[in-house]
Tab-separated table of C-alpha atoms and ligand atoms in Angstrom:
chain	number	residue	atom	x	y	z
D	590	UNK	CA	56.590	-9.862	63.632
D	591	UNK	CA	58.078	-7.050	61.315
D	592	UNK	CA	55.291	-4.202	61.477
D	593	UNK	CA	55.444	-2.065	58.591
D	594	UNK	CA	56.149	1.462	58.214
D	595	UNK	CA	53.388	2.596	55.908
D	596	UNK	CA	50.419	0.312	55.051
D	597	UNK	CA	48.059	1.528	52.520
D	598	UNK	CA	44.418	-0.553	52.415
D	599	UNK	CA	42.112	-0.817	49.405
D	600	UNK	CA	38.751	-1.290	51.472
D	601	UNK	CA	36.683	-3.663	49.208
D	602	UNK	CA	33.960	-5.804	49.158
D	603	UNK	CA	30.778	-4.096	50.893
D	604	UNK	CA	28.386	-3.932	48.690
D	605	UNK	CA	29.258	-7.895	48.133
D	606	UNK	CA	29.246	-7.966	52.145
D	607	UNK	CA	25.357	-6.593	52.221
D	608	UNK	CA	24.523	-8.698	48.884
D	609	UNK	CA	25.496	-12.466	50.845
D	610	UNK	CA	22.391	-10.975	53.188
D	611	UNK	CA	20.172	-9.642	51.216
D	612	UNK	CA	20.561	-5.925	52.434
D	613	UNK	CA	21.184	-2.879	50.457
D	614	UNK	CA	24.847	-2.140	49.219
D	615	UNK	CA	24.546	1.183	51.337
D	616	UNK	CA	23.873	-1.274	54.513
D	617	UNK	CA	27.632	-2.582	53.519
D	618	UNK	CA	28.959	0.738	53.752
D	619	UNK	CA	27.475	1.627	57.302
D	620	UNK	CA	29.339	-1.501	58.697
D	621	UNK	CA	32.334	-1.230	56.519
D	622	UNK	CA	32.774	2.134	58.440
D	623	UNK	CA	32.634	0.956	61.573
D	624	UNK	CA	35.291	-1.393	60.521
D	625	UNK	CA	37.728	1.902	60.242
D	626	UNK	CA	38.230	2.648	63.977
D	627	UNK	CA	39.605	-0.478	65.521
D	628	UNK	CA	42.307	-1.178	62.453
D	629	UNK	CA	43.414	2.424	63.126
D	630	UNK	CA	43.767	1.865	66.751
D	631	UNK	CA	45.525	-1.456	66.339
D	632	UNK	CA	47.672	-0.050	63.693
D	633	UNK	CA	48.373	2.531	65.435
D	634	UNK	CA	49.141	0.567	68.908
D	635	UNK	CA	51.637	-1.733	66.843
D	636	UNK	CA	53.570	1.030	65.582
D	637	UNK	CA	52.790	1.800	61.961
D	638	UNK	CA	53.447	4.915	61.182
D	639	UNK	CA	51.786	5.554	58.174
D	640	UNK	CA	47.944	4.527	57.258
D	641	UNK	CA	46.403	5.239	54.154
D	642	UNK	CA	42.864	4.038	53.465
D	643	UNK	CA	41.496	4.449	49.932
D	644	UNK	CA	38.128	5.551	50.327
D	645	UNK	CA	36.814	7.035	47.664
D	646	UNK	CA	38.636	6.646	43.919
D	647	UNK	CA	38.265	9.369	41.167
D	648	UNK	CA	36.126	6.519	39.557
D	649	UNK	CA	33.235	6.342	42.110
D	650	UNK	CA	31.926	9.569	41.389
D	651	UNK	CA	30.542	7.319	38.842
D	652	UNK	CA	28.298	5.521	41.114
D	653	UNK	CA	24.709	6.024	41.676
D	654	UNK	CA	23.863	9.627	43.106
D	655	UNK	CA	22.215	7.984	46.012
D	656	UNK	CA	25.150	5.626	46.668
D	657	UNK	CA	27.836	8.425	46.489
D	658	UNK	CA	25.692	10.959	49.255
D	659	UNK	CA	25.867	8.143	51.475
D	660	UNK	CA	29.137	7.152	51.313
D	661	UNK	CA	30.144	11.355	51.491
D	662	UNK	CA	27.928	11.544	54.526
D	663	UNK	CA	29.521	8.438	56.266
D	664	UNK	CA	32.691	10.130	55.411
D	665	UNK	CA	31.330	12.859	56.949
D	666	UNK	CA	30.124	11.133	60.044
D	667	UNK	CA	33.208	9.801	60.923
D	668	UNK	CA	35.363	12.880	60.533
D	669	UNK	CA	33.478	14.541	63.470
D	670	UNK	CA	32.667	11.328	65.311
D	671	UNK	CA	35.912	10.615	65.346
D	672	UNK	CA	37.608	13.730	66.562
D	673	UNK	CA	37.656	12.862	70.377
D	674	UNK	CA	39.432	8.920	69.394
D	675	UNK	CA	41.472	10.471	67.193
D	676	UNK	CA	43.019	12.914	69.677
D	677	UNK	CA	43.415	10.271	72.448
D	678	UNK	CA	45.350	8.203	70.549
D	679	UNK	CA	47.924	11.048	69.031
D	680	UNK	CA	46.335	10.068	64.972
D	681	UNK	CA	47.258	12.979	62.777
D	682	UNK	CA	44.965	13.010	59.748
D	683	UNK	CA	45.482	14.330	56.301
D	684	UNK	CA	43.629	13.647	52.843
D	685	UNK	CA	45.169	12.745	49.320
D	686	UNK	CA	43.374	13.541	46.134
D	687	UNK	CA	41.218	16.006	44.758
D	688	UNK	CA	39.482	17.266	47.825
D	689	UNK	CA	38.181	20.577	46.719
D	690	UNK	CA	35.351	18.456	44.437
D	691	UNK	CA	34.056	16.902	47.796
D	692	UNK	CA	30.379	18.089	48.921
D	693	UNK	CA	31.355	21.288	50.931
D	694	UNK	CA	29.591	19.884	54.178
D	695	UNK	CA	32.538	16.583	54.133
D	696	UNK	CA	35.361	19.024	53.227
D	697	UNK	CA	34.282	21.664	55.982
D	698	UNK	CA	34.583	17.928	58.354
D	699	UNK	CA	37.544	17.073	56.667
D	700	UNK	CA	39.597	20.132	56.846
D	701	UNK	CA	38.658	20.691	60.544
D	702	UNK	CA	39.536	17.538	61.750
D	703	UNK	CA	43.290	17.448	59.684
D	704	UNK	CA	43.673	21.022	61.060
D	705	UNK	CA	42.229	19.690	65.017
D	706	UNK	CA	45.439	16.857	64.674
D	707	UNK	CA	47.875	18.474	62.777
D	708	UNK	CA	50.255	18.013	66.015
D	709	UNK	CA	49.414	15.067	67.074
D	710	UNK	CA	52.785	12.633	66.509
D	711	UNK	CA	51.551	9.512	66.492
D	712	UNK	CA	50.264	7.520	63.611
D	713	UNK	CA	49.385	9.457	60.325
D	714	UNK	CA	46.094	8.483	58.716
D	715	UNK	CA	45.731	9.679	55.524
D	716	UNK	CA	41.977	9.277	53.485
D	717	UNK	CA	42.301	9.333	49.867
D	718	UNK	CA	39.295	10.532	48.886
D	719	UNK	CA	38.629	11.574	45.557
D	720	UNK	CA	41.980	10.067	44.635
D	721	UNK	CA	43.305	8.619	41.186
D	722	UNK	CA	47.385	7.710	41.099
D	723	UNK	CA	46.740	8.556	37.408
D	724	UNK	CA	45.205	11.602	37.761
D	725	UNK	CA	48.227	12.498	40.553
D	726	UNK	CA	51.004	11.670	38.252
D	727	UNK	CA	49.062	14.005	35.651
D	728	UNK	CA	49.385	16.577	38.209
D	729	UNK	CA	53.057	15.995	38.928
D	730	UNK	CA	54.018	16.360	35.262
D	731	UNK	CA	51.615	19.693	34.772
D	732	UNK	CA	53.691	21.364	37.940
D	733	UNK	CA	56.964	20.022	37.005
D	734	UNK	CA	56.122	21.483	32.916
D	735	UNK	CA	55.366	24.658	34.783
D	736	UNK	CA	58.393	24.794	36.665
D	737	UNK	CA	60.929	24.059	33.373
D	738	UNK	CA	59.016	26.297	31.354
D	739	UNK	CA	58.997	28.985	34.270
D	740	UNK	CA	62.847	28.509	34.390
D	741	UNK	CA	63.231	27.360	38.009
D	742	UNK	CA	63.828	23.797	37.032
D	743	UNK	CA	66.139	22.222	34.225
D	744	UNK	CA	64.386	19.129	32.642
D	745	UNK	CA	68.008	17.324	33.808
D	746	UNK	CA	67.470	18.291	37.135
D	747	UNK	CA	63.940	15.938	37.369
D	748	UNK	CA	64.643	12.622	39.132
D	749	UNK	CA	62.849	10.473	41.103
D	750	UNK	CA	63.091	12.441	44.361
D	751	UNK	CA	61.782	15.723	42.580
D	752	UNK	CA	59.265	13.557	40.909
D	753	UNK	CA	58.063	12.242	44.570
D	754	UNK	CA	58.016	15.518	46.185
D	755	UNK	CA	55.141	16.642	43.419
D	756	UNK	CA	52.932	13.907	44.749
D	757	UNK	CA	49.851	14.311	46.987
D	758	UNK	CA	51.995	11.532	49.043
D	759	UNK	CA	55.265	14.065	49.443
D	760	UNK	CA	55.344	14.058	53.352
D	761	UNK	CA	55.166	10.405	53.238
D	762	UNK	CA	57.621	7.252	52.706
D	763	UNK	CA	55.997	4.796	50.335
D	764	UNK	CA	53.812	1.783	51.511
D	765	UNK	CA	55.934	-1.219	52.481
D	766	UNK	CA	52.495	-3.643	52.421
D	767	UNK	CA	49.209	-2.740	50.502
D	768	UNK	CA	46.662	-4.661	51.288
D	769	UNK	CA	43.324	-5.079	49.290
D	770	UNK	CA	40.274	-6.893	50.476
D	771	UNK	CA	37.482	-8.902	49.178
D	772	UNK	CA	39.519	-11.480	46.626
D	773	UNK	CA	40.087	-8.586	43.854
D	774	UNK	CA	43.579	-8.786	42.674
D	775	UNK	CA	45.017	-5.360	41.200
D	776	UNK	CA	45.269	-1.802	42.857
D	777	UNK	CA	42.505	0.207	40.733
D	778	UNK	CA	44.400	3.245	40.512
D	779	UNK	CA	45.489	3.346	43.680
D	780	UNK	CA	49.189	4.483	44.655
D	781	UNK	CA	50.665	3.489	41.232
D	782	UNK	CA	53.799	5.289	41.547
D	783	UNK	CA	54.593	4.554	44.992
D	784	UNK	CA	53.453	1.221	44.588
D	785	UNK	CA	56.837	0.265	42.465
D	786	UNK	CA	58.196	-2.052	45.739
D	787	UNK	CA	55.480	-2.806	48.091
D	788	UNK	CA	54.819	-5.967	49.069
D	789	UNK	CA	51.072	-6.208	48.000
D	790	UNK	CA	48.329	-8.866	49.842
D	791	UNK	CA	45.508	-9.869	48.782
D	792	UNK	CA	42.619	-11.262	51.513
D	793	UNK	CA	39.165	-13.075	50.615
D	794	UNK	CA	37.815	-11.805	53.353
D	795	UNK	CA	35.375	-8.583	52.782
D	796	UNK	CA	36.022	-4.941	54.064
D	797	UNK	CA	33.327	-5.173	56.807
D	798	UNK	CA	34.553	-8.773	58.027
D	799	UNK	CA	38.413	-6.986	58.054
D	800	UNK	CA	39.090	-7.287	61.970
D	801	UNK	CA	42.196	-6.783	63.985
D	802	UNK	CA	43.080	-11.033	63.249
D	803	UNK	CA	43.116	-10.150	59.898
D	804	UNK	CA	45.284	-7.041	59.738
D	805	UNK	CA	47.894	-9.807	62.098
D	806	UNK	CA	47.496	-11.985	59.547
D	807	UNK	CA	48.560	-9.933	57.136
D	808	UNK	CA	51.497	-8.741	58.964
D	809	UNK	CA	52.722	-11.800	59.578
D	810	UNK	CA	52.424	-12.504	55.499
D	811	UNK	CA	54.805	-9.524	55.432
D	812	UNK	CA	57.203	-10.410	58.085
D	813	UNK	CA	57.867	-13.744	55.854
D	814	UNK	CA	58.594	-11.748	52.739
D	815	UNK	CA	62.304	-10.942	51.745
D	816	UNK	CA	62.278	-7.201	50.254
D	817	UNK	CA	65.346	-7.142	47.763
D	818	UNK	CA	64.819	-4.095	45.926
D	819	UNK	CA	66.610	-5.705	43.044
D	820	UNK	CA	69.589	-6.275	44.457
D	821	UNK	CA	70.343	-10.147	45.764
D	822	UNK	CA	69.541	-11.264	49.195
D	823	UNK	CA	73.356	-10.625	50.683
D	824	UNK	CA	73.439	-6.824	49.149
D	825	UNK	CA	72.432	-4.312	51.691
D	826	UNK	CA	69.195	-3.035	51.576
D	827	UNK	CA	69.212	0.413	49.670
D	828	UNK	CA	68.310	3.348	51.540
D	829	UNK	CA	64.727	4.162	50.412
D	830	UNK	CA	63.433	7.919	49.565
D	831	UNK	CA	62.745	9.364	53.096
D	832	UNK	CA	59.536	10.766	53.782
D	833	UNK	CA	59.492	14.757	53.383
D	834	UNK	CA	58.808	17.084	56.579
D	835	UNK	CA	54.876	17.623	56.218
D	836	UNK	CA	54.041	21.524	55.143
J	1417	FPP	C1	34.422	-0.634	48.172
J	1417	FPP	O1	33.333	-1.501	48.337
J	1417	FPP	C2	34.374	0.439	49.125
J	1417	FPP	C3	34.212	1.739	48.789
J	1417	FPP	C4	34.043	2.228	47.408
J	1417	FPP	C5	34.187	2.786	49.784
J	1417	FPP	C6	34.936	2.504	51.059
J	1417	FPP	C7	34.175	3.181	52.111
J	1417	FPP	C8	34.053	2.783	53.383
J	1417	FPP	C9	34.801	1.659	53.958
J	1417	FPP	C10	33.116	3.495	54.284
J	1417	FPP	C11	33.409	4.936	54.515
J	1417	FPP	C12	34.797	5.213	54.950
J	1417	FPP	C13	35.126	5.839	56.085
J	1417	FPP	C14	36.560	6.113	56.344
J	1417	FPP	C15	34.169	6.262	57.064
J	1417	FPP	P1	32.366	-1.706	47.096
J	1417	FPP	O2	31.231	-0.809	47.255
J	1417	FPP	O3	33.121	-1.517	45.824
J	1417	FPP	O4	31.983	-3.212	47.293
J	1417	FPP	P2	31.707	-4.272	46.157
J	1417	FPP	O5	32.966	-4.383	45.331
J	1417	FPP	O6	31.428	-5.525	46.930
J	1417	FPP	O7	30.545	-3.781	45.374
């Protein structure tokens, strides 16, 4: 089995999960939480490198009041839960998106536990929280206007490497495999940019009924898929941007 590098996870489907039993959506959530820990250990055991769960989309703050303090508090919850698991098994965690409009309770969780693994060397597990790939690649372009117009960048000069090190995803390769849950097929904002070759899969199954078979089965899906790039199947692969040192 080929076990990718970075695998980024849309996490869908609980409120649909609580619905089929006649709970509340935030009953969904609660177990769709619990569902985060073993995938990250598993991942984490065979070898990726990269994990980046989508969490929380510029979009939901959209959602019912009621239903967003729950799902910031759960956040919240696992962030300090977490800490002692985290550290055992070498997880570094860091956060993509716009962080600073979190509740200040989750980002006072949040920042402590990224700054309680920062050098841990394991597996990277990144939350975006708060995260739009639209709003990103706004903020890209704003920096990289300020830079041209400040003089210490030539409009010539901007490329795709410069482009990728003015994402929130800079210290990271892109996602070979992207996997979304619950039988929705598109990415919702989600990694847009980096997105451009990764072999996307799409499961029926619901976040909260995502266990460590599934994530196998969706490796496997991945191992059988021939990544070209473009080029034809004899070509050598091209080397792909290389994930910058984090800050
Ligand atoms: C999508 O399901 C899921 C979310 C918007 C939030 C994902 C959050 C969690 C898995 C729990 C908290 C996360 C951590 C890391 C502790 P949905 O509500 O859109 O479901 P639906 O499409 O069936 O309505």
């Amino acid at each position: 089995m080929t076990v990718p590098q970075h695998v980024a996870i849309i996490m869908d489907g609980n409120g649909r999960w609580a619905k089929l039993r006649g709970r509340p959506r935030i009953y969904g959530h609660i177990r769709g939480s619990s569902q985060v820990r073993p995938i990250v250990r598993e991942a984490g055991r065979l070898g990726v490198k990269f994990l980046t769960l989508y969490c929380f989309s510029a979009e939901n703050w959209g959602r019912p009041s009621g239903e967003i303090s729950i799902l910031m508090r759960l956040l919240e919850k696992y962030l300090v839960r977490e800490r002692k698991t985290l550290m055992e098994n070498d997880v570094r965690l860091t956060a993509i998106g716009d962080i600073s409009s979190l509740p200040q309770h989750t980002l006072e969780a949040l920042r402590e536990t990224i700054a309680l693994t920062a050098r841990n060397n394991g597996l990277t597990l990144t939350f975006a929280v708060s995260y739009g790939a639209r709003q990103e690649i706004i903020e890209a372009v704003r920096t990289l206007a300020q830079e041209v117009r400040s003089g210490v960048l030539h409009p010539g000069q901007i490329n795709e490497e410069i482009f990728h090190k003015h994402l929130f995803t800079k210290t990271m390769p892109d996602p070979d495999l992207i996997i979304r849950t619950s039988g929705e097929i598109r990415l919702s904002n989600f990694l847009l940019w980096q997105s451009a070759y990764s072999e996307l899969y799409f499961t029926e199954k619901l976040w909260p009924e995502f266990s460590i078979q599934e994530l196998y089965l969706a490796f496997e899906e991945f191992s059988r898929r021939k990544r070209r790039f473009g080029l034809t199947e004899d070509q050598p692969q091209p080397k792909l941007l290389e994930a910058n040192p984090p800050l």
